[in-house]
């Protein structure tokens, strides 16, 4: 069974009289362990699609089934809880709570899950090790570079042990070295822990690393191919 | 963790938070101080009224109150007293003789209430001896002689039992109290002259000062250079038990001052056995019983117990005798709470504003938090915590500052006599205020501060909850 299953998905934004048909009937399956890029020109609907998959937005039509659960049927509060336990998020920016240290940021999501202090600390340190920032555990986000912040965000996304990680333009604010580093980190996590990653991007350096590339234009899938 | 995040969030915009904390602290320090002043004032009056005049509970023959006749005594009064003495709530109980009289000096005469009390201060409920005006005044138990009387400051003045003499010392006291030098130099010519009546002294002042100066300073000057004519005699005229007029000269051995003109101008204190003899009352006869209980707030309860036990007698609590006491004891807390509520209401606008700004500028962060799985209850509680912590920080600082101010001034006293001695004492309030803040007031204030912080957070928190994570994350701030 696919971990993400999208069926006849539509999203129409209404602003006053104007209707924007951002997603027009997308069908999609993503299997456990995939390393998938959603690519396409600006305004093509990448963010919209990712938000729908992540339960951050409601579709106008169609279904999003995550690991057998139709999340379009969930109530608001159930959806928040579902995200907490099942989906990891890495955003382009504003991923971290500025008043908490790197380690505390990773712990925070486990705190929301009700994990005890001991477990939280152990896993946070483990993840800091994995993303190569063990020495920055006590730094605040403002004391970290953009690339380091995104690594912490990846660690935070993994901390909740999600079924997959959604990343919307995670490298948009990074230079090429940091971009390569972050991509290598995600790829390594995908390889070693079989973690599923789905990321939206139009950065060619990122696209190169993807194992599957889903190209969308005008809210529709125009190409879908396995490259590795 | 949410609490610690909330606390750290407060300090993200230090200046803004400090301004709000400062405002709250300042307003609350002032509030505590003003309430402390009022409370000190009330407490002072409350204690005085209890100690000098009313005690907690008084018992009379029901007929006494309407007739004020000596015949309406409390029958077997001593037996009743010893029964009351045995009751759990009784701290002190005492029988008195109260009788209407005319008093006269060689200058004037007036009506008065003569109270015959136990000369021994240890046995007496009435604590007027605490209010003796100065060290030359004596109490009834310091004098062997029987026909002696303690009168009030107001009556001493009315009966012209006061001498006035301006001296170097009194002038320098006046200068210390802020009397303008121009007036002090005008008073110089009166130095060393002794005036035997209030009228003559005021006449002399009138010649020296303008009308405005007189209005403002005459009482202050008079108070600083007067002395009582202790040892002089006044005549007290009363009706005895048989309706015959008895007249007796009493030597003034002391003058008391409770800052209450109504009381000080009316009540005389004499030795009970001697008074009983004069009036032809048999030994141990009394027409008033005064009781001090262990808890003023439970006085009504105690009154009911006494009523059940002594059904034939008129039993009145301090609240019956002086209705303002009820206000001061129980209702005053409501008044204080309303006063504080107004201040806090005004402050809440600032809190709402600050919290609203805090929420708005964190739109993206809140969107992120909701996206990763922070539920509404937690978001709400984070903002609530932030608001309460912010408010409480200011509140606690303000309460501590206000309390320190109350402690300091409560010790030193605030002297308002320069502005309004006459008016306040005519109403029964002291012109010197010793602010006082009870733990209850501080606790009440803290609770109100927390409630304010919570209420002020509701609107900003609702704003935060309305955010949709997808949009919030893409909002430009
Ligand atoms: N909240 C919204 N309200 C109205 N229209 C929206 C909203 N969000 C997105 N759109 C529109 O939907 C379409 C798809 O937008 P989307 O953000 O998904 O594109 P994108 O592929 O992520 O673009 P980019 O590469 O620039 O991030 C665009 O035309 C956009 O203007
Ligand atoms: Mg986008």
PDB file of C-alpha atoms and ligand atoms in Angstrom, chain A residues 13 15 20 22 41-48 169 202, chain B residues 471, ligand 1:
ATOM      1  CA  UNK A  13      -8.956  29.359  -4.473  1.00  0.00           C
ATOM      2  CA  UNK A  15     -10.591  35.578  -3.801  1.00  0.00           C
ATOM      3  CA  UNK A  20      -7.839  30.235  -9.252  1.00  0.00           C
ATOM      4  CA  UNK A  22      -4.478  25.769  -8.489  1.00  0.00           C
ATOM      5  CA  UNK A  41       7.340  26.622 -12.841  1.00  0.00           C
ATOM      6  CA  UNK A  42       6.321  29.236 -10.319  1.00  0.00           C
ATOM      7  CA  UNK A  43       2.589  29.258  -9.732  1.00  0.00           C
ATOM      8  CA  UNK A  44       2.133  25.753 -11.098  1.00  0.00           C
ATOM      9  CA  UNK A  45       0.629  24.489  -7.824  1.00  0.00           C
ATOM     10  CA  UNK A  46       3.544  22.741  -6.063  1.00  0.00           C
ATOM     11  CA  UNK A  47       2.962  24.393  -2.703  1.00  0.00           C
ATOM     12  CA  UNK A  48      -0.764  23.874  -2.999  1.00  0.00           C
ATOM     13  CA  UNK A 169      11.535  24.613  -1.198  1.00  0.00           C
ATOM     14  CA  UNK A 202      12.656  24.449  -8.874  1.00  0.00           C
TER      15      UNK A 202
ATOM     16  CA  UNK B 471      -1.804  30.962   4.864  1.00  0.00           C
TER      17      UNK B 471
HETATM   18  N1  LIG C   1      -4.212  31.363  -0.586  1.00  0.00           N
HETATM   19  C1  LIG C   1      -4.343  31.546  -1.904  1.00  0.00           C
HETATM   20  N2  LIG C   1      -5.378  32.271  -2.370  1.00  0.00           N
HETATM   21  C2  LIG C   1      -5.541  32.475  -3.705  1.00  0.00           C
HETATM   22  N3  LIG C   1      -4.739  31.968  -4.623  1.00  0.00           N
HETATM   23  C3  LIG C   1      -3.693  31.231  -4.235  1.00  0.00           C
HETATM   24  C4  LIG C   1      -3.445  30.993  -2.838  1.00  0.00           C
HETATM   25  N4  LIG C   1      -2.324  30.213  -2.749  1.00  0.00           N
HETATM   26  C5  LIG C   1      -1.905  30.024  -4.005  1.00  0.00           C
HETATM   27  N5  LIG C   1      -2.715  30.614  -4.907  1.00  0.00           N
HETATM   28  C6  LIG C   1      -2.584  30.548  -6.370  1.00  0.00           C
HETATM   29  O1  LIG C   1      -2.570  29.208  -6.732  1.00  0.00           O
HETATM   30  C7  LIG C   1      -1.641  28.995  -7.770  1.00  0.00           C
HETATM   31  C8  LIG C   1      -0.631  27.972  -7.320  1.00  0.00           C
HETATM   32  O2  LIG C   1       0.170  28.518  -6.313  1.00  0.00           O
HETATM   33  P1  LIG C   1       1.311  27.713  -5.573  1.00  0.00           P
HETATM   34  O3  LIG C   1       1.777  28.549  -4.449  1.00  0.00           O
HETATM   35  O4  LIG C   1       0.810  26.362  -5.253  1.00  0.00           O
HETATM   36  O5  LIG C   1       2.421  27.620  -6.689  1.00  0.00           O
HETATM   37  P2  LIG C   1       3.910  27.112  -6.559  1.00  0.00           P
HETATM   38  O6  LIG C   1       4.056  26.100  -7.614  1.00  0.00           O
HETATM   39  O7  LIG C   1       4.213  26.686  -5.187  1.00  0.00           O
HETATM   40  O8  LIG C   1       4.741  28.387  -6.967  1.00  0.00           O
HETATM   41  P3  LIG C   1       6.210  28.827  -6.469  1.00  0.00           P
HETATM   42  O9  LIG C   1       7.155  28.017  -7.201  1.00  0.00           O
HETATM   43  O10 LIG C   1       6.264  30.265  -6.820  1.00  0.00           O
HETATM   44  O11 LIG C   1       6.229  28.600  -4.995  1.00  0.00           O
HETATM   45  C9  LIG C   1      -1.022  30.335  -8.101  1.00  0.00           C
HETATM   46  O12 LIG C   1      -1.664  30.901  -9.193  1.00  0.00           O
HETATM   47  C10 LIG C   1      -1.286  31.147  -6.858  1.00  0.00           C
HETATM   48  O13 LIG C   1      -1.436  32.487  -7.174  1.00  0.00           O
END
